[in-house]
Short mmCIF file of C-alpha atoms and ligand atoms in Angstrom, two decimals:
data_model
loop_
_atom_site.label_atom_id
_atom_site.label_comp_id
_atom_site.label_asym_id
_atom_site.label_seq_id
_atom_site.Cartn_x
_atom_site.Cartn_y
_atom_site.Cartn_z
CA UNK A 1 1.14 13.87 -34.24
CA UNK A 2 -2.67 14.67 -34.58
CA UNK A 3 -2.91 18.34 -33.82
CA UNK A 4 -6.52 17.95 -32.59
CA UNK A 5 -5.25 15.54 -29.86
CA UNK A 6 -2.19 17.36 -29.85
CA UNK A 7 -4.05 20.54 -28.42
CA UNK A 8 -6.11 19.33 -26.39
CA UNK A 9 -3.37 17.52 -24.03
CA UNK A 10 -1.78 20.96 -23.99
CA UNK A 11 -4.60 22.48 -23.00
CA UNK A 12 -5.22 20.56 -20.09
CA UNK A 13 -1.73 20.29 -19.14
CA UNK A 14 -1.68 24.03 -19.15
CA UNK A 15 -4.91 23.92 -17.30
CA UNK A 16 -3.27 21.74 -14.80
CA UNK A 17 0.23 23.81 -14.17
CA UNK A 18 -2.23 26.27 -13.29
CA UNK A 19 -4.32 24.43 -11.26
CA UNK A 20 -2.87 21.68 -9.11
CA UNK A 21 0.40 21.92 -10.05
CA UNK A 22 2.09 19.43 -12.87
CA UNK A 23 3.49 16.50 -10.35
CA UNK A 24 7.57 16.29 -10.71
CA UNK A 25 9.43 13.12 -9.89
CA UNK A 26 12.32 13.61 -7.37
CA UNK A 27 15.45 11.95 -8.71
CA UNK A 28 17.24 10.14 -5.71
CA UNK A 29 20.69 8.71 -6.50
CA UNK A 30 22.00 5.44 -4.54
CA UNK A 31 20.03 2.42 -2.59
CA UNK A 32 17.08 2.82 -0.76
CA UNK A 33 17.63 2.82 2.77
CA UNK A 34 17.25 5.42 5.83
CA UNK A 35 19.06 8.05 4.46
CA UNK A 36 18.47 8.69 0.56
CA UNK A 37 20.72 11.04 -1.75
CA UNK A 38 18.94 14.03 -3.04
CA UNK A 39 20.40 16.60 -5.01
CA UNK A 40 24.22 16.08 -3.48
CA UNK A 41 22.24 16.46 0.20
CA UNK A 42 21.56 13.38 2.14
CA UNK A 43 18.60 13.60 3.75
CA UNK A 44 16.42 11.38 6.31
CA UNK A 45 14.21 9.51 4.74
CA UNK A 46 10.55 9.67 5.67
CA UNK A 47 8.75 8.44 3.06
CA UNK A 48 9.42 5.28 2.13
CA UNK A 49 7.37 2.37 2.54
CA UNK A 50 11.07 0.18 3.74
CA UNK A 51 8.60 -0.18 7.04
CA UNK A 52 10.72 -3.47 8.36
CA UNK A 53 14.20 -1.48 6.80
CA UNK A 54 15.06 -4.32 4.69
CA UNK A 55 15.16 -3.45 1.15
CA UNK A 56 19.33 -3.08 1.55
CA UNK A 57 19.53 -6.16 3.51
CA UNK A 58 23.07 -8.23 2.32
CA UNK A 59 20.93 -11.22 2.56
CA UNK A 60 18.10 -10.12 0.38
CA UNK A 61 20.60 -8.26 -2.27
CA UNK A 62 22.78 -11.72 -2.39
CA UNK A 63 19.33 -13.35 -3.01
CA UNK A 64 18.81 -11.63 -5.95
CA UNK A 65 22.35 -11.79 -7.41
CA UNK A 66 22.76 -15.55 -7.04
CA UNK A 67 19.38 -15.64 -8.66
CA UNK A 68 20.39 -13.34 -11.25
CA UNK A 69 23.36 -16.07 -12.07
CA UNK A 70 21.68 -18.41 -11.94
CA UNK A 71 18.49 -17.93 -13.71
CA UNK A 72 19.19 -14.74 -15.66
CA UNK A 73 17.21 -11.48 -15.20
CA UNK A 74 13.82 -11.93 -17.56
CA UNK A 75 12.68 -15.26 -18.58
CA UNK A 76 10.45 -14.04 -21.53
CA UNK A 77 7.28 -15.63 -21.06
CA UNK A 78 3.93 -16.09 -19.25
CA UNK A 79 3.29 -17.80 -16.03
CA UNK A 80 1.13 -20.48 -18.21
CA UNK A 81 3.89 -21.00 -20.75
CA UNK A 82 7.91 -21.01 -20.06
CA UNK A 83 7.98 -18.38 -17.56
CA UNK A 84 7.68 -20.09 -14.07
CA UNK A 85 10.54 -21.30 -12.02
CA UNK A 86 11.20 -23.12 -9.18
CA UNK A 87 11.38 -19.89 -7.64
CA UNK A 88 7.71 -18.95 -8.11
CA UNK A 89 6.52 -21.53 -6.34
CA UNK A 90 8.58 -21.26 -3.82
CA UNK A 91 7.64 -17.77 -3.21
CA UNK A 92 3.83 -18.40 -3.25
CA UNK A 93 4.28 -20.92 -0.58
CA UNK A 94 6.52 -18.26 1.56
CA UNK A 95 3.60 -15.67 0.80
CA UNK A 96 0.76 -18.45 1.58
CA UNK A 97 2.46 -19.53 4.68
CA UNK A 98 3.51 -16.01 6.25
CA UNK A 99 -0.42 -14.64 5.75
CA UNK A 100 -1.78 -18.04 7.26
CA UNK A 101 -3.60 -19.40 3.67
CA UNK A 102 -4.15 -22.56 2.10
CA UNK A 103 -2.35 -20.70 -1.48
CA UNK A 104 -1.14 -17.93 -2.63
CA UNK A 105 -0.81 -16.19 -6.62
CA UNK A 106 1.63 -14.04 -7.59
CA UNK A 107 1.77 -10.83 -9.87
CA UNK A 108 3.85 -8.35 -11.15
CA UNK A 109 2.23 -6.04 -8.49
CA UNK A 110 -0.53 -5.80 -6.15
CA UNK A 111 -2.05 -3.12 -8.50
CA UNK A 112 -2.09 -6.11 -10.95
CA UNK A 113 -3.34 -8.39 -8.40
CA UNK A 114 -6.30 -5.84 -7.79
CA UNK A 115 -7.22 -5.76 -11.46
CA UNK A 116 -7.23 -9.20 -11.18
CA UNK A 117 -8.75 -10.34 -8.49
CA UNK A 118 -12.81 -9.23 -9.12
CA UNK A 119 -13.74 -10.19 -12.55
CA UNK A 120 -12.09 -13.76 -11.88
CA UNK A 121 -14.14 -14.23 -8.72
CA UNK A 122 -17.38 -12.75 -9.50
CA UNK A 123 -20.07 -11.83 -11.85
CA UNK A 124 -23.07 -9.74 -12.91
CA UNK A 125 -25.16 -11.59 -10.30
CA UNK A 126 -22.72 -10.76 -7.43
CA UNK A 127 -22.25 -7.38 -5.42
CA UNK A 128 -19.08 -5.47 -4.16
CA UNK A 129 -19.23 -3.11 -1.86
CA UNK A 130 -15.97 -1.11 -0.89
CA UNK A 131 -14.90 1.80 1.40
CA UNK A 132 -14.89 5.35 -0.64
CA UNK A 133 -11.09 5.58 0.53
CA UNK A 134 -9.85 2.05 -0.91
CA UNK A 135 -6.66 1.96 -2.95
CA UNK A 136 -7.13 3.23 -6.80
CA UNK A 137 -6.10 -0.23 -7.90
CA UNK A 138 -8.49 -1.81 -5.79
CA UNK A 139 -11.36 1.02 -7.65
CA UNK A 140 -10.07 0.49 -11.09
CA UNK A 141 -10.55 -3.82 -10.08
CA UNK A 142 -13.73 -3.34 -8.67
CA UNK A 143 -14.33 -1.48 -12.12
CA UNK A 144 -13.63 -3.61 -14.38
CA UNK A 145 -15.76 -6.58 -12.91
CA UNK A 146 -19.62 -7.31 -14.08
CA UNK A 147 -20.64 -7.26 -10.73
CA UNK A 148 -23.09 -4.79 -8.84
CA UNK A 149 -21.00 -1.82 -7.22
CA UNK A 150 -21.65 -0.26 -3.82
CA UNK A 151 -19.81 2.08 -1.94
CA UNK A 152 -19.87 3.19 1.45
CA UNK A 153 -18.65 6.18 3.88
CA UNK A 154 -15.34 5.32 5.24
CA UNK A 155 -15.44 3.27 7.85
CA UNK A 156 -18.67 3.54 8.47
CA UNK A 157 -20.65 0.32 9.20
CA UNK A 158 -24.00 1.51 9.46
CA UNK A 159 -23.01 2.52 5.81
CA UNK A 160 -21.74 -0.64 4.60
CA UNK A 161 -24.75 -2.46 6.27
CA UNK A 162 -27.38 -0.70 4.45
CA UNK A 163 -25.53 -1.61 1.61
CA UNK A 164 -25.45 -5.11 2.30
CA UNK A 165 -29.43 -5.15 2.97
CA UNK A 166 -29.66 -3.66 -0.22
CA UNK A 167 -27.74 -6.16 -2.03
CA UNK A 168 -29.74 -9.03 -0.52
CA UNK A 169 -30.71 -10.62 -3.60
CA UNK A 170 -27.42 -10.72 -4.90
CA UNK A 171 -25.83 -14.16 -5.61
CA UNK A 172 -22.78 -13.73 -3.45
CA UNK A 173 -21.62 -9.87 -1.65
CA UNK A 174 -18.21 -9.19 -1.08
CA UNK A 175 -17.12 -6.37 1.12
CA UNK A 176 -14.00 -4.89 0.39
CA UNK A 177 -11.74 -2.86 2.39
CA UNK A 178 -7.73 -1.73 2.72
CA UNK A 179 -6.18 -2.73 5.86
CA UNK A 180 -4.48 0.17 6.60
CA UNK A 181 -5.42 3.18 4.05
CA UNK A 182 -2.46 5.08 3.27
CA UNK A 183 -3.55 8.26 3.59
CA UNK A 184 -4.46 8.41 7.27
CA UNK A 185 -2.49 5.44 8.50
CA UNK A 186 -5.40 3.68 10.08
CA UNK A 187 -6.77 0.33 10.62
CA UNK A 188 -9.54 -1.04 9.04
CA UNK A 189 -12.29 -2.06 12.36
CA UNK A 190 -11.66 -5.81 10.81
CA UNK A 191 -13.70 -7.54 13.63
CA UNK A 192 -16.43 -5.40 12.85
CA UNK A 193 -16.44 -5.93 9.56
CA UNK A 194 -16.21 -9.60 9.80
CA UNK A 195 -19.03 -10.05 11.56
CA UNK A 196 -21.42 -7.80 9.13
CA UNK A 197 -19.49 -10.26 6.59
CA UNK A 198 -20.84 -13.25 8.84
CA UNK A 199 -24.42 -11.95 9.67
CA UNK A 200 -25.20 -11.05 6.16
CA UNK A 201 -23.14 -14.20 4.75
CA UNK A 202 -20.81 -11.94 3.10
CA UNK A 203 -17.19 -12.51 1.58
CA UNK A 204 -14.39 -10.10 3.06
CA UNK A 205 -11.44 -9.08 0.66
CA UNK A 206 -8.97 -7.48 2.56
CA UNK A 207 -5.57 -5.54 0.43
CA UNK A 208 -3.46 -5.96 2.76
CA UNK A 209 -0.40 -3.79 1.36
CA UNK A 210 0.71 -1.34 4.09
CA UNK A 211 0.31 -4.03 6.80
CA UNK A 212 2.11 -7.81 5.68
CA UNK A 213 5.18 -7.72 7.39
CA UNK A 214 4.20 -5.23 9.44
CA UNK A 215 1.02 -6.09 11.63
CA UNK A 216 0.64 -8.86 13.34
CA UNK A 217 3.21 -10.77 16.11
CA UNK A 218 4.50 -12.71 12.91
CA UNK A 219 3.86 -9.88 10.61
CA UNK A 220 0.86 -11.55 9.33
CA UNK A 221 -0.77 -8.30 8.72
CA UNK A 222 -4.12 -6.94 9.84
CA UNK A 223 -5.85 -10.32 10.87
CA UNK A 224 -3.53 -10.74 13.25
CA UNK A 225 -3.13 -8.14 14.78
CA UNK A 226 -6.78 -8.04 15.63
CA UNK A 227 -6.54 -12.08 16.54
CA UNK A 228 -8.80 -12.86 13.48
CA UNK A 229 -6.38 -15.11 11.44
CA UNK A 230 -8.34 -16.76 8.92
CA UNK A 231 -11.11 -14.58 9.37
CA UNK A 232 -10.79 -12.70 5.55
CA UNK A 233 -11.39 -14.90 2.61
CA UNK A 234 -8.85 -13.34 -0.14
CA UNK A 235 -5.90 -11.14 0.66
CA UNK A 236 -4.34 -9.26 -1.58
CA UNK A 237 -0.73 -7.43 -0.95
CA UNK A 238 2.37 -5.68 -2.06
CA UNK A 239 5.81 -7.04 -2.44
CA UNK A 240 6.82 -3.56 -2.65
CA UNK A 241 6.61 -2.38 0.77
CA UNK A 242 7.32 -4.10 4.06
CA UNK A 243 8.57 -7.24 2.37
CA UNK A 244 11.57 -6.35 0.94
CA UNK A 245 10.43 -3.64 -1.49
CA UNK A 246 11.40 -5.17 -4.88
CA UNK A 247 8.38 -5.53 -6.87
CA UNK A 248 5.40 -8.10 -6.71
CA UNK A 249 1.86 -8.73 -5.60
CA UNK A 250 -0.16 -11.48 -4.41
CA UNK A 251 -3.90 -12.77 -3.98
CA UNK A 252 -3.70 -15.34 -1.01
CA UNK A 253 -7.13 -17.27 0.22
CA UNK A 254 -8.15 -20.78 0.00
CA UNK A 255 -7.07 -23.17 -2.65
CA UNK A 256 -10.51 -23.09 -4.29
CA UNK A 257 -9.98 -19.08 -4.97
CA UNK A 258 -6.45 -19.74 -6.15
CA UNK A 259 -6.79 -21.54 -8.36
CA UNK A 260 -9.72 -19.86 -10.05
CA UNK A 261 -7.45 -16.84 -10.71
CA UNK A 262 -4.72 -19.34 -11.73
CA UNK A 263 -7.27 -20.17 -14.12
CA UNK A 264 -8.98 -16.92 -15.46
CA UNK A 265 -7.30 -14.14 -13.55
CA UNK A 266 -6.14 -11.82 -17.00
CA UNK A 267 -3.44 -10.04 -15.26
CA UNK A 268 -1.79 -12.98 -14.07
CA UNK A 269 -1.93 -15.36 -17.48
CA UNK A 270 -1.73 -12.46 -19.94
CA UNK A 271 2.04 -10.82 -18.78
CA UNK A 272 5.76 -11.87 -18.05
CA UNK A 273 6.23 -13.87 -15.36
CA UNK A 274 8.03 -11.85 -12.50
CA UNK A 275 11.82 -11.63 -12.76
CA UNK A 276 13.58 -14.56 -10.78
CA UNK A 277 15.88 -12.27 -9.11
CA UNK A 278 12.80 -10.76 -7.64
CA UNK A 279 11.03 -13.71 -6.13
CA UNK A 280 14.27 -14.83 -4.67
CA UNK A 281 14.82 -11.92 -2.96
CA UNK A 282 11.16 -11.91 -1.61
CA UNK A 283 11.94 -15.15 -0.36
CA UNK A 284 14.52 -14.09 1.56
CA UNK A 285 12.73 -11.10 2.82
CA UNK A 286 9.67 -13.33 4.12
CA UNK A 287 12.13 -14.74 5.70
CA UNK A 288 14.03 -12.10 7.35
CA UNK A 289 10.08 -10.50 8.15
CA UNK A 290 9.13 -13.37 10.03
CA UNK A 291 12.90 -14.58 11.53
CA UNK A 292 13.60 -11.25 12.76
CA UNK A 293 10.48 -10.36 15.26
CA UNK A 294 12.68 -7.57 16.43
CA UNK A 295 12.24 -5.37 13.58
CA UNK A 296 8.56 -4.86 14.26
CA UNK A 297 9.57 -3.91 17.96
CA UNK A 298 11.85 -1.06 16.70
CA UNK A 299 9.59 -0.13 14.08
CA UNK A 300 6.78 -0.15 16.82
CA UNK A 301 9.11 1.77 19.33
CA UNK A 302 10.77 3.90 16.53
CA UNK A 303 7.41 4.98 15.32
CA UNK A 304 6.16 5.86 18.99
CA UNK A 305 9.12 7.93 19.92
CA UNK A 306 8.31 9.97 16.46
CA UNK A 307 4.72 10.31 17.11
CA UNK A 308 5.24 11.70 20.42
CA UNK A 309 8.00 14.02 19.51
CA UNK A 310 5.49 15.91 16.69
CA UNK A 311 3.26 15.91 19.46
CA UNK A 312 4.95 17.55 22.06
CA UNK A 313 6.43 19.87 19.28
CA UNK A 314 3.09 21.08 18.67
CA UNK A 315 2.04 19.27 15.66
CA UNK A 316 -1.45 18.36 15.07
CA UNK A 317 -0.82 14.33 14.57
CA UNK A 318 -3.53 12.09 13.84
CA UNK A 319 -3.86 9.11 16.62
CA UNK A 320 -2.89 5.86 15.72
CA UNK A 321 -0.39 2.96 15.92
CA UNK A 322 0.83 2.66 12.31
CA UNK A 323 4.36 4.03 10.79
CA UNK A 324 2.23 5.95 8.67
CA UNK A 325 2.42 9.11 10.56
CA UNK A 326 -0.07 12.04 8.93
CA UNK A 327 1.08 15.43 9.99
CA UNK A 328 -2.31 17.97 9.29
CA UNK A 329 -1.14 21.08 8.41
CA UNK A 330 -5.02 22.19 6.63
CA UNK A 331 -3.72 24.49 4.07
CA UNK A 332 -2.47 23.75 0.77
CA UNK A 333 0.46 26.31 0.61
CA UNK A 334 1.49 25.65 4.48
CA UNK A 335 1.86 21.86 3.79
CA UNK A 336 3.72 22.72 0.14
CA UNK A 337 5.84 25.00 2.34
CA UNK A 338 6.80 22.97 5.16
CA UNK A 339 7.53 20.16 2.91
CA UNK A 340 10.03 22.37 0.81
CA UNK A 341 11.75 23.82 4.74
CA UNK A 342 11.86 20.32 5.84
CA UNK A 343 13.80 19.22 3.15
CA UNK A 344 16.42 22.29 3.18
CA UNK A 345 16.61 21.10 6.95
CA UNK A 346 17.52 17.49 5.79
CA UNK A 347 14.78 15.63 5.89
CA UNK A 348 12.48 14.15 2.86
CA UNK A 349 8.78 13.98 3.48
CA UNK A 350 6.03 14.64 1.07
CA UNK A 351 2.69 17.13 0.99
CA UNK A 352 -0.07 15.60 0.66
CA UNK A 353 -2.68 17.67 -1.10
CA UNK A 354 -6.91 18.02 -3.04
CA UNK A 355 -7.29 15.46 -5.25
CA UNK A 356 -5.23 13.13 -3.13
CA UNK A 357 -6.57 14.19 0.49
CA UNK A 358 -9.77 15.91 0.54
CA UNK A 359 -9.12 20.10 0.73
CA UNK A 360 -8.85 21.10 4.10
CA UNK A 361 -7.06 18.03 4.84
CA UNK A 362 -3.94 18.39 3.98
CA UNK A 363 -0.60 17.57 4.97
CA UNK A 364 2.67 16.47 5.51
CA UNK A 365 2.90 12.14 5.40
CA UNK A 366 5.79 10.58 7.55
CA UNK A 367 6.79 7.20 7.18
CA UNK A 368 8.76 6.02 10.12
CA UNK A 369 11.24 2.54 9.68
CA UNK A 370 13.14 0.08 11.76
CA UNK A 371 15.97 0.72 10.38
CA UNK A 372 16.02 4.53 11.23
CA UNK A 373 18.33 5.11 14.20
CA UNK A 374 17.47 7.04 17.15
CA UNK A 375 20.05 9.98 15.59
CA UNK A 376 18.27 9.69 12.59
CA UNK A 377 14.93 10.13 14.05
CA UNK A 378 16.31 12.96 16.40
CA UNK A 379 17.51 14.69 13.52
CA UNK A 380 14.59 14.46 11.92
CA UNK A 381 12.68 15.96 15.19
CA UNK A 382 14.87 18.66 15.46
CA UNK A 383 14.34 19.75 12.12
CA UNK A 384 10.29 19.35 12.44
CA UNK A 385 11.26 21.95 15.65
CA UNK A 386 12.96 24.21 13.51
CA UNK A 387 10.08 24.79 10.36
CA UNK A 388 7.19 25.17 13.02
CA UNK A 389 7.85 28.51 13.02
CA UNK A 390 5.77 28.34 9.50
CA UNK A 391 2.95 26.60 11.25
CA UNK A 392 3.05 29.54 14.14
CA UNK A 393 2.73 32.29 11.76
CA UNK A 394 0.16 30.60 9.28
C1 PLP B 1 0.96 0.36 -2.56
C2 PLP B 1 -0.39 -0.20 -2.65
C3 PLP B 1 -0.81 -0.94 -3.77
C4 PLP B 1 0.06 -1.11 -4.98
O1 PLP B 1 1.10 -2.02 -4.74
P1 PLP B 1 2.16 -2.28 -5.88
O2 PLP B 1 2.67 -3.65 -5.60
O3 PLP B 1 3.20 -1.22 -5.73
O4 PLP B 1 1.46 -2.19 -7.18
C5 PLP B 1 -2.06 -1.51 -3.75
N1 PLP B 1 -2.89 -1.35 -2.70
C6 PLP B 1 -2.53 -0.63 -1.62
C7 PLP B 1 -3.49 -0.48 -0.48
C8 PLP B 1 -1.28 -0.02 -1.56
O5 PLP B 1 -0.94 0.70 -0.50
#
C-alpha cells in the first residue's frame, strides 16, 4: 500500500471519528418486514422504506423463486447483448403502465437511472436547474452532464423562476425536482412547478422514489396525487422502496425519451442486466401496489394515527401527509440520544444529523408502513412516551 495515500486516509478518518462520528452499519438478521431482528431484540421497525409492507409478500417471494428456477440468478451480460429476458420487458411495461407513460427503462437502481438520465437527454446548450435538497444521485447526474447548472432555494419558486429567466437563451431548460425529499417528508408544489415549466416552455423531471406506489389513488405517485397525470415529462424511481423493495430503477416518459437512453444512456448499456428474479418479483409487486388499493388506506390511516400520537405526546412533528414522519429534536446529542433510548425501548429509528440535515435541524426520521399493526404502532407510541423524559430535561 502507498504510505503517502496510506496516511492521508488515516488522517481523515481520524479526523472524522472525531468529528462527525465514523457511520456504523447496523447488522439486522432475518426478512425485512415490521418487526426486524437486532442484536437478539426484536424491535419495531421505523425506518424502512417497505411503505406499502410488501417486501415479505408470499406472492412477491414465490415470484422471485420460480424466476430463480427458471431463469437462474445472473444472466452475465448487458441489456444490449444476452442479458434481457422476457422478464425485462415485461417489467418496463408494468412500470410504464402503473406511472401513466408511453415507456419505461430499467436500471440496476434509480441512483443509476439518475446518472443516467441527464447527459443522454441534454447538452452544453441546455440548462438544469434543480432544488438545493434533491437526491445525491440526482446531484452527482446533474453533474456529470454538459449542460448549464442552476440551483435554487428549496421550494422556492420565485427562486427557480429567476433561474429560468436567466437561462432564457438556453436551447432547452429542464427543472428538476424530488417528489417527496426524504429528509422532511414533503411534497414537491408539482402544479406550481408545472406551470413555471409551461410559461417558460420548460421540461419537468420529476424522481419520483419515495412516492410510486405510494401517492396517488393508483399509487401513481406525485402526479396523481395532485391530479396532474401526464403533466412531468421523465420520471425517474426506485424499485427499492414502495414497490416491493428488491432492487431496480427506472426512467419512464414518452417513447421519444426512452428510447434515447435505450440508445446512449451509459448506465443502462454499460452494466449487467438486472437479475431475473428481481424483475419478476417487481412484477408482482406492481401488481400487488396497484390490486391492493387498501394498502395505501392503512398506510394513510396508519401514518395519521402515528403523527398524531407524537403530537399529542409532545413531540415537535413537522406537518405533512407522507409516512415519512421527521421528529425535530434540534440538538445533535438529544437526537443521538433518543435514538439510542428508543431502541433499548424496542423500537428502531434513526438520527438524523449536520452534513445530512442542516445543524440545528436535527432529528429523529420515522417511517410508518401498512403493514405495521395498530399493536405495533402502539408499542412504538408508548415507547416515544417513555424517552421524552430526555426531550423534557434537554
Ligand atoms: C432512495 C432514493 C434514490 C435511490 O434509489 P435506489 O434505487 O436505492 O438507488 C434515488 N432518489 C431518491 C429521491 C431516493 O429517495
Amino acid at each position: 500500500m502507498n504510505a503517502t495515500l496510506l496516511d492521508r486516509l488515516q488522517q481523515e478518518l481520524d479526523d472524522r471519528r472525531t468529528t462527525t462520528g465514523l457511520r456504523r452499519d447496523l447488522v439486522v438478521s432475518g426478512p425485512q418486514g415490521p418487526t426486524l431482528g437486532v442484536a437478539g431484540a426484536t424491535l419495531v421497525n421505523l425506518a424502512s422504506n417497505d411503505y406499502l409492507g410488501i417486501a415479505g409478500d408470499p406472492e412477491v417471494l414465490e415470484s422471485a423463486r420460480r424466476a430463480l428456477r427458471d431463469h437462474g440468478l445472473g444472466v452475465t451480460a448487458g441489456r444490449v447483448l444476452c442479458g434481457t429476458r422476457t422478464v425485462h420487458g415485461q417489467l418496463e411495461a408494468s412500470i410504464a403502465d402503473l406511472v401513466g407513460a408511453e415507456d419505461a427503462l430499467l436500471y440496476n437502481s434509480c441512483f443509476d437511472a439518475n446518472l443516467g438520465v441527464f447527459d443522454a437527454l441534454l447538452g452544453r446548450d441546455d440548462a438544469i436547474i434543480s432544488d438545493e435538497l434533491n437526491h445525491a444521485s440526482l446531484i452527482d447526474g446533474i453533474r456529470l452532464s454538459s449542460a448549464r447548472r442552476r440551483v435554487f432555494a428549496h421550494g422556492d419558486l420565485a427562486d427557480l423562476e429567476r433561474c429560468l429567466a436567466e437561462c432564457a437563451d438556453a436551447r432547452h431548460r429542464l427543472i428538476v425536482t424530488d417528489g417527496v425529499f426524504s429528509m422532511d417528508g414533503d411534497i414537491a408544489a408539482l402544479p406550481r412547478l408545472h406551470e413555471l415549466a409551461q410559461s417558460y416552455d420548460a421540461a419537468l423531471l420529476v424522481d419520483d422514489s419515495h412516492a410510486t406506489g405510494v401517492l396517488g389513488a393508483t399509487g401513481a405517485g406525485t402526479a396523481e396525487y395532485f391530479g396532474l397525470t401526464g403533466g412531468v415529462d421523465v420520471l425517474t424511481g426506485t424499485l427499492g422502496k414502495a414497490l416491493g423493495g428488491g432492487a431496480g430503477g427506472f426512467v419512464a416518459g414518452s417513447w421519444a425519451v426512452v428510447e434515447t437512453l435505450r440508445q446512449a444512456s451509459r448506465p443502462y448499456i454499460f452494466t449487467n442486466a438486472m437479475a431475473p428474479p428481481l424483475a419478476a418479483a417487481a412484477v408482482t409487486a406492481i401488481q400487488i401496489a396497484r390490486g391492493r388499493p387498501g394498502l395505501r388506506e392503512r398506510l394513510a390511516a396508519n401514518t395519521a394515527w402515528f403523527r398524531d400520537a407524537l403530537r399529542d405526546l409532545g413531540y415537535d412533528v413537522l406537518p405533512g401527509q407522507h409516512p415519512i414522519i421527521p421528529v425535530m429534536l434540534r440538538g445533535r446529542s438529544l437526537a443521538r440520544d433518543v435514538a439510542m433510548a428508543l431502541r433499548d425501548e424496542g423500537v428502531l429509528a434513526f438520527a438524523l444529523s449536520y452534513p445530512v440535515v442542516p445543524a440545528g435541524e436535527e432529528r429523529i426520521r420515522v417511517q410508518v408502513s401498512a403493514a405495521h399493526t395498530a399493536g405495533q404502532l402502539e408499542e412504538a407510541a408508548a415507547a416515544f412516551e417513555r424517552v421524552h423524559k430526555l426531550v423534557d430535561c434537554a
